[in-house]
Short mmCIF file of C-alpha atoms in Angstrom, two decimals:
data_model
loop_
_atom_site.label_atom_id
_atom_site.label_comp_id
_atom_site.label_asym_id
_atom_site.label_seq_id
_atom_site.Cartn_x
_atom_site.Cartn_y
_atom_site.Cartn_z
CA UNK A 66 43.78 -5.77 -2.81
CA UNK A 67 44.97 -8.50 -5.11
CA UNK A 68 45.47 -10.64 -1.60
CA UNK A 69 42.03 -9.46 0.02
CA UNK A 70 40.36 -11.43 -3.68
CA UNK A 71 42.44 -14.20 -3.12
CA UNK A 72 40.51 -14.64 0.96
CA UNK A 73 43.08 -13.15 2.87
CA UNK A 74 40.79 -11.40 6.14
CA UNK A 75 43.75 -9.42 7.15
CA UNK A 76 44.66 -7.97 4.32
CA UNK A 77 41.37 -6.91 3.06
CA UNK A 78 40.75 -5.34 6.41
CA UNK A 79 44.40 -3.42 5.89
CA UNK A 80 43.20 -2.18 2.40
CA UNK A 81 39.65 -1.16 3.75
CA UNK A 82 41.42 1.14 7.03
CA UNK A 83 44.09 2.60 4.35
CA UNK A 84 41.08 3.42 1.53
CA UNK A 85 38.90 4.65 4.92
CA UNK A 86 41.85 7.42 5.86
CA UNK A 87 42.24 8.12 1.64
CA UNK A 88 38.64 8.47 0.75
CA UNK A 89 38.11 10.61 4.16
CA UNK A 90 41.19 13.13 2.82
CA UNK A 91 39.42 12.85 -0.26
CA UNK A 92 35.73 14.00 0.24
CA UNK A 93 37.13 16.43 3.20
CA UNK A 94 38.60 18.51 0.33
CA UNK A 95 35.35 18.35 -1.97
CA UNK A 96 32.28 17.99 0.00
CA UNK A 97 30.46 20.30 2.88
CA UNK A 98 31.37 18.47 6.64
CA UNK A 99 28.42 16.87 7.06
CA UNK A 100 28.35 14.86 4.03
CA UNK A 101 31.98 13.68 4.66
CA UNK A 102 31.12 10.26 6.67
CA UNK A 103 28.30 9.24 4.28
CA UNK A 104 30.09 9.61 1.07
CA UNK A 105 33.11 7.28 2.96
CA UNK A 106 30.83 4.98 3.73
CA UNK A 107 29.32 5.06 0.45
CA UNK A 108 32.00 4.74 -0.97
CA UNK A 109 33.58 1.67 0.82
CA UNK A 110 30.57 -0.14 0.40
CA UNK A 111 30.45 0.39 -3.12
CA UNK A 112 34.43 -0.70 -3.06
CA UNK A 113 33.23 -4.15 -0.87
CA UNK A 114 30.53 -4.90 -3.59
CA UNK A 115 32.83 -4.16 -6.88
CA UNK A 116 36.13 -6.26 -5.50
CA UNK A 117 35.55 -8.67 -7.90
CA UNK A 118 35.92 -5.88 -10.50
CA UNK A 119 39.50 -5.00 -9.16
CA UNK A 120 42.44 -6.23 -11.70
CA UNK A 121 46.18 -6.21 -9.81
CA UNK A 122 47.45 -5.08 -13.47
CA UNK A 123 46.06 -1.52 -13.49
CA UNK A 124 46.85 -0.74 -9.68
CA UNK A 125 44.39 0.33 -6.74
CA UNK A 126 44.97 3.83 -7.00
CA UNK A 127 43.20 4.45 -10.56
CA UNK A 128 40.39 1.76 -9.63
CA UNK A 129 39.57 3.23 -6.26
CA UNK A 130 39.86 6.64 -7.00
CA UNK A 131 37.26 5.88 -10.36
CA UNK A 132 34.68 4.93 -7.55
CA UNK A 133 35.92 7.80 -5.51
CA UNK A 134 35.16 10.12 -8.33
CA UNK A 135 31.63 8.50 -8.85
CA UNK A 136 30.27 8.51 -5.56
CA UNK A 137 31.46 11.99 -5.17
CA UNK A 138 29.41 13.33 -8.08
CA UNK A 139 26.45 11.28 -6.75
CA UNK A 140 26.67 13.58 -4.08
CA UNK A 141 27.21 16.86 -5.81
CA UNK A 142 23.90 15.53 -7.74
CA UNK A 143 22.12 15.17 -4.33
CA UNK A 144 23.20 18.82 -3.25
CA UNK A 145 21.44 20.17 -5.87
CA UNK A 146 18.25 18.72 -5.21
CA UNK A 147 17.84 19.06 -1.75
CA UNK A 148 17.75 22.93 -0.22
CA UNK A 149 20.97 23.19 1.51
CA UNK A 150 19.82 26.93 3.55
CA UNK A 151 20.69 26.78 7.22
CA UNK A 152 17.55 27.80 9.40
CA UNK A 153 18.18 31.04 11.65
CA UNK A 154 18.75 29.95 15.48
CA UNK A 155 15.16 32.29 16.10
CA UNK A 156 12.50 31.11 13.71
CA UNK A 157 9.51 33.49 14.81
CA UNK A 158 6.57 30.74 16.05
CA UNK A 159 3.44 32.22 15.55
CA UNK A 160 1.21 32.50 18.53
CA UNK A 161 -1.68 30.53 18.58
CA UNK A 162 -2.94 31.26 21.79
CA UNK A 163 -5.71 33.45 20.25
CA UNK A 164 -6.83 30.42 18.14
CA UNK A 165 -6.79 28.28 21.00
CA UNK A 166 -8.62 30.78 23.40
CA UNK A 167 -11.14 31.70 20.58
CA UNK A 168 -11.96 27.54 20.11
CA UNK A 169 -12.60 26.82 23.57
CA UNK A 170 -15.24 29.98 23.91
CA UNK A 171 -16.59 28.29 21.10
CA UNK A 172 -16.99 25.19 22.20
CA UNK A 173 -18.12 26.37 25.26
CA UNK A 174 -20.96 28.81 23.59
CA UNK A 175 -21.71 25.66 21.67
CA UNK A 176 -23.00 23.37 25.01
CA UNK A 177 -25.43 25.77 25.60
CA UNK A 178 -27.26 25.25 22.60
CA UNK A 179 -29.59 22.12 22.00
CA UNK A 180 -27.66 19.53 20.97
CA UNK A 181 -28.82 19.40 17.26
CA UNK A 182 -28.10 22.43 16.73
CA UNK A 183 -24.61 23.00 18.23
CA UNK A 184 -23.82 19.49 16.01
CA UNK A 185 -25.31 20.89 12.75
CA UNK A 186 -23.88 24.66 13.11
CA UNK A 187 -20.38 22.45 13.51
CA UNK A 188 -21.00 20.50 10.60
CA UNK A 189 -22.00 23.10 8.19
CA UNK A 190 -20.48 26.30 9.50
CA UNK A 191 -17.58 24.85 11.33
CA UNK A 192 -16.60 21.84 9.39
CA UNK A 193 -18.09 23.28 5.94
CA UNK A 194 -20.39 20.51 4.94
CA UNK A 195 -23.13 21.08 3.26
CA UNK A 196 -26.98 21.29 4.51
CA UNK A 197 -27.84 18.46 2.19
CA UNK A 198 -24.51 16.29 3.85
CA UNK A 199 -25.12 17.77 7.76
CA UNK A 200 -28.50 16.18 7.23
CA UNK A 201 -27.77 12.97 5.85
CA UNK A 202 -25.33 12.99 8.85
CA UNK A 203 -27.29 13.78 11.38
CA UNK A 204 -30.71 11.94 10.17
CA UNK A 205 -32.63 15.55 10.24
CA UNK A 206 -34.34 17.04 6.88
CA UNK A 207 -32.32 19.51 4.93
CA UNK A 208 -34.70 22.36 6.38
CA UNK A 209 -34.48 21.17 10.05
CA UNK A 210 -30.62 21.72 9.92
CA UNK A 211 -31.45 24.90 8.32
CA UNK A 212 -34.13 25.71 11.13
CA UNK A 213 -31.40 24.26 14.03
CA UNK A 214 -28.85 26.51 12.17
CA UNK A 215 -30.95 29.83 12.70
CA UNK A 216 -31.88 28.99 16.09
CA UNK A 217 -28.23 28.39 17.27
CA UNK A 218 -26.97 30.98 15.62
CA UNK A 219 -29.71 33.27 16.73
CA UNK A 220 -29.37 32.22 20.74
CA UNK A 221 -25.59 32.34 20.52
CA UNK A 222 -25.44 36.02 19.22
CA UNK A 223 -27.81 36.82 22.27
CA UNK A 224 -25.86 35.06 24.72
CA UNK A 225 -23.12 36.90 23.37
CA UNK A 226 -24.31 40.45 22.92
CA UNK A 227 -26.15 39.61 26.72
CA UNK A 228 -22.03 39.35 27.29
CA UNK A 229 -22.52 36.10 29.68
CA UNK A 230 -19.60 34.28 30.84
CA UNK A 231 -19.18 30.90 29.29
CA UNK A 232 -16.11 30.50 30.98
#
C-alpha cells in the first residue's frame, strides 16, 4: 500500500485484488449471501477514498480491517431497518375479475342514461363529490344534479329489475 501512495498503478491494483479476496472471506463469514458483493464493494471504495489515510508504520492489516469492521456494521445497521422476510413462492392474488365484470355493466348501464345524468351519478355517487362540486363541474344547479341523480338512478333500477341485457 505504501507503494500504491507513492503512484505505483501496479501495485495498487495488487493490493486492491488481495483486499478484494480478504474482504470477500471476510463479509462471507458475517453477512447473509446477498449482501456479500455490496459490502466488498463498499468497502473497497471506501479503502480507494481513505488511501491517503494509510500510514506504512502501523501495517495494512489493522487499517483495512478498521474499515472492514465499519462498513460491516453499516450493514448490520441496514438489516435492521429494512424487513428481511422472504415472500412464499404462492402469494394468493386476489381475483378481480368480479370488479372488473361489475365496472363494465356499469359503464354500460351508464350509456343508456342521458348524458347528464350518467356524468353527475359518476361524479357524486361514483367518484364521491359532492352535489354542490358535481354542479360547479358540470355547469348544472345543485338541484338539477339532484333531479339528474333521481332520474338515473330511477331508470337504471328499471332497466335492471326489467333484467335487459346491456351486454
Amino acid at each position: 500500500m505504501a507503494a500504491a501512495q507513492n503512484g505505483d498503478a501496479d501495485a495498487y491494483r495488487h493490493v486492491l485484488g488481495e483486499a478484494s479476496a480478504w474482504l470477500r472471506r471476510y463479509f462471507q463469514r458475517r453477512l447473509p449471501p446477498s449482501m456479500v458483493d455490496d459490502a466488498v464493494q463498499d468497502t473497497l471504495l471506501a479503502v480507494h477514498e481513505k488511501r491517503h489515510t494509510f500510514d506504512p508504520a502501523q501495517g495494512f492489516a489493522p487499517w483495512i480491517a478498521a474499515i472492514a469492521r465499519y462498513k460491516w456494521i453499516d450493514r448490520l445497521r441496514a438489516m435492521r431497518r429494512v424487513d428481511m422476510t422472504s415472500l412464499d413462492d404462492e402469494l394468493p392474488v386476489m381475483d378481480h375479475e368480479n370488479a372488473v365484470t361489475a365496472a363494465h355493466a356499469l359503464e354500460r348501464l351508464l350509456t343508456l342514461l342521458k348524458p347528464a345524468q350518467a356524468e353527475v351519478i359518476r361524479l357524486v355517487k361514483l367518484q364521491g363529490f359532492s352535489i354542490e362540486e358535481a354542479a360547479r363541474r358540470t355547469g348544472q344547479s345543485a338541484a338539477l344534479v339532484k333531479v339528474n341523480i333521481h332520474r338515473g338512478l330511477g331508470r337504471l333500477s328499471d332497466v335492471v329489475m326489467r333484467g335487459a341485457d346491456v351486454d
